[in-house]
């Protein structure tokens, strides 16, 4: 059974850098894309970006200047860094697995539990 | 960005009755490879989203067959044939044809 476990700081001050990591337990790491999403309290879902096992990335243009997603295949983990955070970045951040098959794009089948990140001075 | 618009934003349904959610995209979701990448997710309070449907009409493993997806081009629908108590939650459509991936606003389904 594949599981995603997230960890990282949950309380930040404005201008600091958000840093979260998602560990992948079980299953293949190579055959999938690995994404980050966020959901502000009481609001909808926003896709932040994705990375393949080989390190190819795609980012949401709305965040691209501040976002870095990286992967460490030896540890079966991928990470999110979001710089210069403000109160508008307060949200639950969630990692997820997506099928790497071109026949199944959009099939985000495994999700992490989510990490609440609050930005406050 | 492709804008996804869901209707209704909330739906109160009697147990055992059908429910339907519409999702419209601002442009065609036909990918250059001929596929349409439209997914549906259910989110219960305090939990991450759960994949129900991918590529318009493919039911994910373990999803009850009362859930079905249909549509083409820019218009898509999620149907629940007979709503059960466990179906309460917020439902989101999401397109994966283009970048960035974008979601509809969500539809809250409640039991009457």
Short mmCIF file of N, CA and C in Angstrom, two decimals, chain A:
data_model
loop_
_atom_site.label_atom_id
_atom_site.label_comp_id
_atom_site.label_asym_id
_atom_site.label_seq_id
_atom_site.Cartn_x
_atom_site.Cartn_y
_atom_site.Cartn_z
N UNK A 1 0.84 -1.19 0.00
CA UNK A 1 0.00 0.00 0.00
C UNK A 1 0.88 1.25 0.00
N UNK A 2 0.76 2.04 -1.04
CA UNK A 2 1.57 3.25 -1.14
C UNK A 2 1.03 4.32 -0.20
N UNK A 3 1.93 4.97 0.50
CA UNK A 3 1.54 6.06 1.39
C UNK A 3 2.46 7.25 1.19
N UNK A 4 1.91 8.44 1.35
CA UNK A 4 2.69 9.67 1.32
C UNK A 4 2.63 10.29 2.70
N UNK A 5 3.79 10.62 3.24
CA UNK A 5 3.87 11.27 4.54
C UNK A 5 4.59 12.60 4.37
N UNK A 6 3.98 13.66 4.84
CA UNK A 6 4.54 14.99 4.69
C UNK A 6 5.12 15.49 5.99
N UNK A 7 6.10 16.36 5.88
CA UNK A 7 6.62 17.00 7.07
C UNK A 7 7.26 18.33 6.70
N UNK A 8 7.30 19.23 7.68
CA UNK A 8 7.87 20.56 7.48
C UNK A 8 7.25 21.55 8.45
N UNK A 9 7.80 22.74 8.46
CA UNK A 9 7.36 23.78 9.40
C UNK A 9 5.95 24.23 9.10
N UNK A 10 5.17 24.43 10.14
CA UNK A 10 3.78 24.82 9.98
C UNK A 10 3.48 26.28 10.30
N UNK A 11 4.45 26.99 10.85
CA UNK A 11 4.24 28.40 11.19
C UNK A 11 5.42 29.22 10.69
N UNK A 12 5.12 30.18 9.85
CA UNK A 12 6.16 31.01 9.25
C UNK A 12 5.84 32.48 9.45
N UNK A 13 6.87 33.30 9.38
CA UNK A 13 6.69 34.75 9.37
C UNK A 13 6.76 35.25 7.93
N UNK A 14 6.11 36.37 7.66
CA UNK A 14 6.19 36.94 6.31
C UNK A 14 7.65 37.09 5.87
N UNK A 15 7.88 36.81 4.61
CA UNK A 15 9.18 36.87 3.92
C UNK A 15 10.01 35.61 4.11
N UNK A 16 9.61 34.70 4.99
CA UNK A 16 10.36 33.46 5.16
C UNK A 16 10.06 32.48 4.02
N UNK A 17 10.79 31.38 4.01
CA UNK A 17 10.62 30.36 2.97
C UNK A 17 9.92 29.13 3.53
N UNK A 18 8.85 28.75 2.87
CA UNK A 18 8.12 27.53 3.21
C UNK A 18 8.91 26.34 2.68
N UNK A 19 9.04 25.31 3.50
CA UNK A 19 9.77 24.12 3.07
C UNK A 19 9.04 22.88 3.57
N UNK A 20 8.59 22.06 2.64
CA UNK A 20 7.88 20.83 2.97
C UNK A 20 8.48 19.67 2.18
N UNK A 21 8.43 18.50 2.77
CA UNK A 21 8.91 17.28 2.11
C UNK A 21 7.85 16.21 2.19
N UNK A 22 7.77 15.42 1.15
CA UNK A 22 6.81 14.33 1.06
C UNK A 22 7.58 13.03 0.84
N UNK A 23 7.48 12.12 1.80
CA UNK A 23 8.12 10.82 1.69
C UNK A 23 7.15 9.82 1.06
N UNK A 24 7.67 9.03 0.13
CA UNK A 24 6.87 8.02 -0.57
C UNK A 24 7.21 6.65 -0.03
N UNK A 25 6.23 5.99 0.55
CA UNK A 25 6.43 4.67 1.10
C UNK A 25 5.72 3.63 0.23
N UNK A 26 6.49 2.66 -0.26
CA UNK A 26 5.89 1.59 -1.06
C UNK A 26 5.73 1.99 -2.51
N UNK A 27 5.74 1.03 -3.38
CA UNK A 27 5.50 1.28 -4.79
C UNK A 27 6.69 1.88 -5.50
N UNK A 28 6.54 2.02 -6.79
CA UNK A 28 7.59 2.59 -7.62
C UNK A 28 7.61 4.11 -7.51
N UNK A 29 8.81 4.65 -7.60
CA UNK A 29 8.95 6.11 -7.60
C UNK A 29 9.08 6.62 -9.02
N UNK A 30 9.60 5.76 -9.92
CA UNK A 30 9.96 6.19 -11.26
C UNK A 30 8.78 6.42 -12.19
N UNK A 31 7.71 5.70 -11.98
CA UNK A 31 6.66 5.66 -13.00
C UNK A 31 5.59 6.72 -12.83
N UNK A 32 5.86 7.71 -11.99
CA UNK A 32 4.82 8.67 -11.65
C UNK A 32 5.34 10.10 -11.70
N UNK A 33 4.36 11.02 -11.70
CA UNK A 33 4.66 12.42 -11.47
C UNK A 33 4.24 12.72 -10.04
N UNK A 34 4.92 13.68 -9.43
CA UNK A 34 4.71 14.00 -8.02
C UNK A 34 4.39 15.49 -7.91
N UNK A 35 3.23 15.77 -7.34
CA UNK A 35 2.72 17.14 -7.33
C UNK A 35 2.49 17.69 -5.93
N UNK A 36 2.44 19.01 -5.88
CA UNK A 36 2.03 19.74 -4.68
C UNK A 36 0.79 20.57 -5.01
N UNK A 37 -0.13 20.58 -4.07
CA UNK A 37 -1.34 21.38 -4.14
C UNK A 37 -1.44 22.19 -2.85
N UNK A 38 -2.32 23.19 -2.88
CA UNK A 38 -2.64 23.88 -1.64
C UNK A 38 -4.11 24.27 -1.62
N UNK A 39 -4.62 24.46 -0.39
CA UNK A 39 -6.03 24.77 -0.20
C UNK A 39 -6.15 25.74 0.96
N UNK A 40 -6.38 27.02 0.69
CA UNK A 40 -6.60 27.99 1.78
C UNK A 40 -7.81 27.58 2.60
N UNK A 41 -7.85 27.94 3.87
CA UNK A 41 -8.97 27.54 4.73
C UNK A 41 -10.31 27.90 4.13
N UNK A 42 -11.17 26.90 4.00
CA UNK A 42 -12.52 27.12 3.49
C UNK A 42 -12.62 27.38 2.00
N UNK A 43 -11.51 27.21 1.28
CA UNK A 43 -11.52 27.52 -0.16
C UNK A 43 -11.17 26.29 -1.00
N UNK A 44 -11.04 26.48 -2.28
CA UNK A 44 -10.81 25.39 -3.21
C UNK A 44 -9.34 25.03 -3.37
N UNK A 45 -9.13 24.10 -4.30
CA UNK A 45 -7.81 23.52 -4.52
C UNK A 45 -7.03 24.28 -5.59
N UNK A 46 -5.73 24.40 -5.36
CA UNK A 46 -4.83 25.04 -6.33
C UNK A 46 -3.64 24.12 -6.55
N UNK A 47 -3.34 23.84 -7.81
CA UNK A 47 -2.16 23.05 -8.16
C UNK A 47 -0.94 23.97 -8.15
N UNK A 48 0.12 23.55 -7.46
CA UNK A 48 1.33 24.35 -7.36
C UNK A 48 2.34 23.95 -8.43
N UNK A 49 2.55 22.64 -8.59
CA UNK A 49 3.52 22.20 -9.57
C UNK A 49 3.78 20.72 -9.43
N UNK A 50 4.61 20.20 -10.35
CA UNK A 50 4.90 18.78 -10.38
C UNK A 50 6.35 18.54 -10.72
N UNK A 51 6.80 17.31 -10.42
CA UNK A 51 8.14 16.89 -10.78
C UNK A 51 8.11 15.41 -11.14
N UNK A 52 8.90 15.02 -12.12
CA UNK A 52 9.05 13.61 -12.46
C UNK A 52 10.23 13.03 -11.69
N UNK A 53 10.39 11.72 -11.76
CA UNK A 53 11.49 11.10 -11.03
C UNK A 53 12.83 11.58 -11.56
N UNK A 54 12.85 12.00 -12.84
CA UNK A 54 14.10 12.46 -13.44
C UNK A 54 14.35 13.95 -13.21
N UNK A 55 13.40 14.61 -12.54
CA UNK A 55 13.61 16.01 -12.19
C UNK A 55 12.96 17.02 -13.11
N UNK A 56 12.21 16.58 -14.10
CA UNK A 56 11.49 17.51 -14.97
C UNK A 56 10.35 18.16 -14.19
N UNK A 57 10.24 19.46 -14.27
CA UNK A 57 9.24 20.18 -13.49
C UNK A 57 8.29 20.99 -14.36
N UNK A 58 7.09 21.19 -13.82
CA UNK A 58 6.13 22.14 -14.35
C UNK A 58 5.55 22.89 -13.16
N UNK A 59 5.45 24.20 -13.28
CA UNK A 59 4.96 25.02 -12.18
C UNK A 59 3.76 25.84 -12.61
N UNK A 60 2.94 26.18 -11.62
CA UNK A 60 1.86 27.12 -11.86
C UNK A 60 2.47 28.51 -12.08
N UNK A 61 2.17 29.14 -13.20
CA UNK A 61 2.76 30.46 -13.47
C UNK A 61 2.49 31.48 -12.38
N UNK A 62 1.38 31.32 -11.67
CA UNK A 62 1.05 32.29 -10.61
C UNK A 62 2.03 32.23 -9.45
N UNK A 63 2.77 31.14 -9.34
CA UNK A 63 3.72 30.96 -8.23
C UNK A 63 5.15 30.71 -8.70
N UNK A 64 5.31 30.61 -10.01
CA UNK A 64 6.57 30.12 -10.57
C UNK A 64 7.81 30.85 -10.09
N UNK A 65 7.70 32.17 -9.89
CA UNK A 65 8.88 32.94 -9.49
C UNK A 65 9.34 32.62 -8.07
N UNK A 66 8.46 31.98 -7.28
CA UNK A 66 8.78 31.72 -5.87
C UNK A 66 8.90 30.23 -5.55
N UNK A 67 8.57 29.36 -6.49
CA UNK A 67 8.46 27.92 -6.20
C UNK A 67 9.65 27.13 -6.74
N UNK A 68 10.09 26.18 -5.92
CA UNK A 68 11.03 25.17 -6.39
C UNK A 68 10.56 23.82 -5.88
N UNK A 69 10.40 22.86 -6.79
CA UNK A 69 10.09 21.48 -6.41
C UNK A 69 11.29 20.63 -6.81
N UNK A 70 11.76 19.84 -5.88
CA UNK A 70 12.92 19.00 -6.12
C UNK A 70 12.62 17.56 -5.74
N UNK A 71 13.45 16.66 -6.19
CA UNK A 71 13.24 15.24 -5.93
C UNK A 71 14.55 14.60 -5.50
N UNK A 72 14.45 13.65 -4.59
CA UNK A 72 15.59 12.83 -4.17
C UNK A 72 15.16 11.38 -4.31
N UNK A 73 15.50 10.79 -5.44
CA UNK A 73 15.03 9.43 -5.70
C UNK A 73 15.66 8.41 -4.75
N UNK A 74 16.86 8.69 -4.25
CA UNK A 74 17.51 7.75 -3.34
C UNK A 74 16.75 7.64 -2.02
N UNK A 75 16.05 8.71 -1.67
CA UNK A 75 15.26 8.71 -0.44
C UNK A 75 13.77 8.55 -0.72
N UNK A 76 13.40 8.43 -1.99
CA UNK A 76 11.99 8.35 -2.38
C UNK A 76 11.21 9.50 -1.76
N UNK A 77 11.67 10.70 -2.01
CA UNK A 77 10.98 11.87 -1.48
C UNK A 77 11.08 13.04 -2.45
N UNK A 78 10.12 13.94 -2.34
CA UNK A 78 10.16 15.17 -3.12
C UNK A 78 9.77 16.32 -2.21
N UNK A 79 10.25 17.50 -2.57
CA UNK A 79 10.14 18.64 -1.67
C UNK A 79 9.62 19.88 -2.37
N UNK A 80 9.04 20.75 -1.56
CA UNK A 80 8.50 22.02 -2.03
C UNK A 80 9.16 23.15 -1.25
N UNK A 81 9.60 24.15 -1.97
CA UNK A 81 10.08 25.39 -1.35
C UNK A 81 9.32 26.53 -1.98
N UNK A 82 8.77 27.40 -1.12
CA UNK A 82 8.05 28.59 -1.59
C UNK A 82 8.64 29.78 -0.84
N UNK A 83 9.27 30.66 -1.57
CA UNK A 83 9.99 31.77 -0.94
C UNK A 83 9.09 32.98 -0.73
N UNK A 84 9.56 33.88 0.12
CA UNK A 84 8.92 35.18 0.35
C UNK A 84 7.43 35.04 0.64
N UNK A 85 7.09 34.19 1.60
CA UNK A 85 5.68 33.94 1.88
C UNK A 85 5.01 35.16 2.51
N UNK A 86 3.71 35.24 2.26
CA UNK A 86 2.86 36.25 2.88
C UNK A 86 1.64 35.55 3.46
N UNK A 87 0.77 36.33 4.09
CA UNK A 87 -0.44 35.75 4.68
C UNK A 87 -1.27 35.04 3.62
N UNK A 88 -1.19 35.48 2.38
CA UNK A 88 -1.96 34.86 1.30
C UNK A 88 -1.51 33.43 1.00
N UNK A 89 -0.35 33.04 1.52
CA UNK A 89 0.14 31.67 1.32
C UNK A 89 -0.32 30.73 2.42
N UNK A 90 -1.07 31.25 3.39
CA UNK A 90 -1.63 30.40 4.45
C UNK A 90 -2.60 29.39 3.83
N UNK A 91 -2.34 28.11 4.04
CA UNK A 91 -3.15 27.07 3.39
C UNK A 91 -2.73 25.70 3.91
N UNK A 92 -3.55 24.71 3.60
CA UNK A 92 -3.13 23.32 3.75
C UNK A 92 -2.39 22.94 2.48
N UNK A 93 -1.18 22.44 2.62
CA UNK A 93 -0.37 22.02 1.49
C UNK A 93 -0.40 20.49 1.43
N UNK A 94 -0.67 19.96 0.24
CA UNK A 94 -0.88 18.53 0.08
C UNK A 94 -0.02 18.01 -1.06
N UNK A 95 0.68 16.90 -0.81
CA UNK A 95 1.43 16.26 -1.89
C UNK A 95 0.58 15.13 -2.47
N UNK A 96 0.84 14.77 -3.71
CA UNK A 96 0.03 13.75 -4.38
C UNK A 96 0.82 13.08 -5.49
N UNK A 97 0.40 11.86 -5.80
CA UNK A 97 0.99 11.07 -6.88
C UNK A 97 0.04 11.07 -8.08
N UNK A 98 0.63 11.21 -9.24
CA UNK A 98 -0.14 11.14 -10.48
C UNK A 98 0.47 10.11 -11.39
N UNK A 99 -0.36 9.33 -12.05
CA UNK A 99 0.13 8.35 -12.99
C UNK A 99 1.00 9.01 -14.04
N UNK A 100 2.12 8.37 -14.37
CA UNK A 100 3.00 8.90 -15.39
C UNK A 100 2.60 8.51 -16.79
N UNK A 101 1.60 7.66 -16.89
CA UNK A 101 1.14 7.22 -18.20
C UNK A 101 0.37 8.33 -18.89
N UNK A 102 0.63 8.52 -20.18
CA UNK A 102 -0.10 9.54 -20.92
C UNK A 102 -1.58 9.19 -21.03
N UNK A 103 -1.90 7.95 -20.70
CA UNK A 103 -3.30 7.52 -20.73
C UNK A 103 -4.04 7.90 -19.45
N UNK A 104 -3.29 8.34 -18.45
CA UNK A 104 -3.90 8.56 -17.13
C UNK A 104 -3.50 9.88 -16.49
N UNK A 105 -3.18 10.88 -17.30
CA UNK A 105 -2.85 12.16 -16.69
C UNK A 105 -4.08 12.70 -15.98
N UNK A 106 -3.84 13.31 -14.85
CA UNK A 106 -4.95 13.81 -14.04
C UNK A 106 -5.45 12.80 -13.03
N UNK A 107 -4.90 11.58 -13.08
CA UNK A 107 -5.31 10.55 -12.12
C UNK A 107 -4.42 10.66 -10.88
N UNK A 108 -4.75 11.64 -10.02
CA UNK A 108 -4.03 11.82 -8.76
C UNK A 108 -4.63 10.83 -7.77
N UNK A 109 -4.02 9.68 -7.64
CA UNK A 109 -4.65 8.59 -6.92
C UNK A 109 -4.21 8.44 -5.47
N UNK A 110 -3.06 8.94 -5.13
CA UNK A 110 -2.57 8.85 -3.74
C UNK A 110 -2.25 10.26 -3.26
N UNK A 111 -2.75 10.60 -2.09
CA UNK A 111 -2.57 11.93 -1.53
C UNK A 111 -1.95 11.84 -0.14
N UNK A 112 -1.13 12.82 0.18
CA UNK A 112 -0.66 12.94 1.54
C UNK A 112 -1.77 13.47 2.43
N UNK A 113 -1.55 13.51 3.72
CA UNK A 113 -2.58 13.94 4.67
C UNK A 113 -2.80 15.45 4.69
N UNK A 114 -1.82 16.20 4.16
CA UNK A 114 -1.91 17.65 4.19
C UNK A 114 -1.19 18.23 5.39
N UNK A 115 -0.59 19.39 5.20
CA UNK A 115 0.10 20.11 6.27
C UNK A 115 -0.43 21.54 6.30
N UNK A 116 -0.94 21.96 7.43
CA UNK A 116 -1.42 23.34 7.56
C UNK A 116 -0.22 24.24 7.76
N UNK A 117 -0.06 25.21 6.88
CA UNK A 117 1.01 26.19 6.99
C UNK A 117 0.38 27.57 7.20
N UNK A 118 0.73 28.19 8.29
CA UNK A 118 0.20 29.52 8.60
C UNK A 118 1.32 30.54 8.52
N UNK A 119 1.02 31.68 7.91
CA UNK A 119 1.99 32.76 7.81
C UNK A 119 1.45 33.95 8.60
N UNK A 120 2.17 34.30 9.64
CA UNK A 120 1.73 35.40 10.51
C UNK A 120 2.93 36.04 11.18
N UNK A 121 2.84 37.35 11.31
CA UNK A 121 3.92 38.07 12.00
C UNK A 121 3.73 38.00 13.51
#
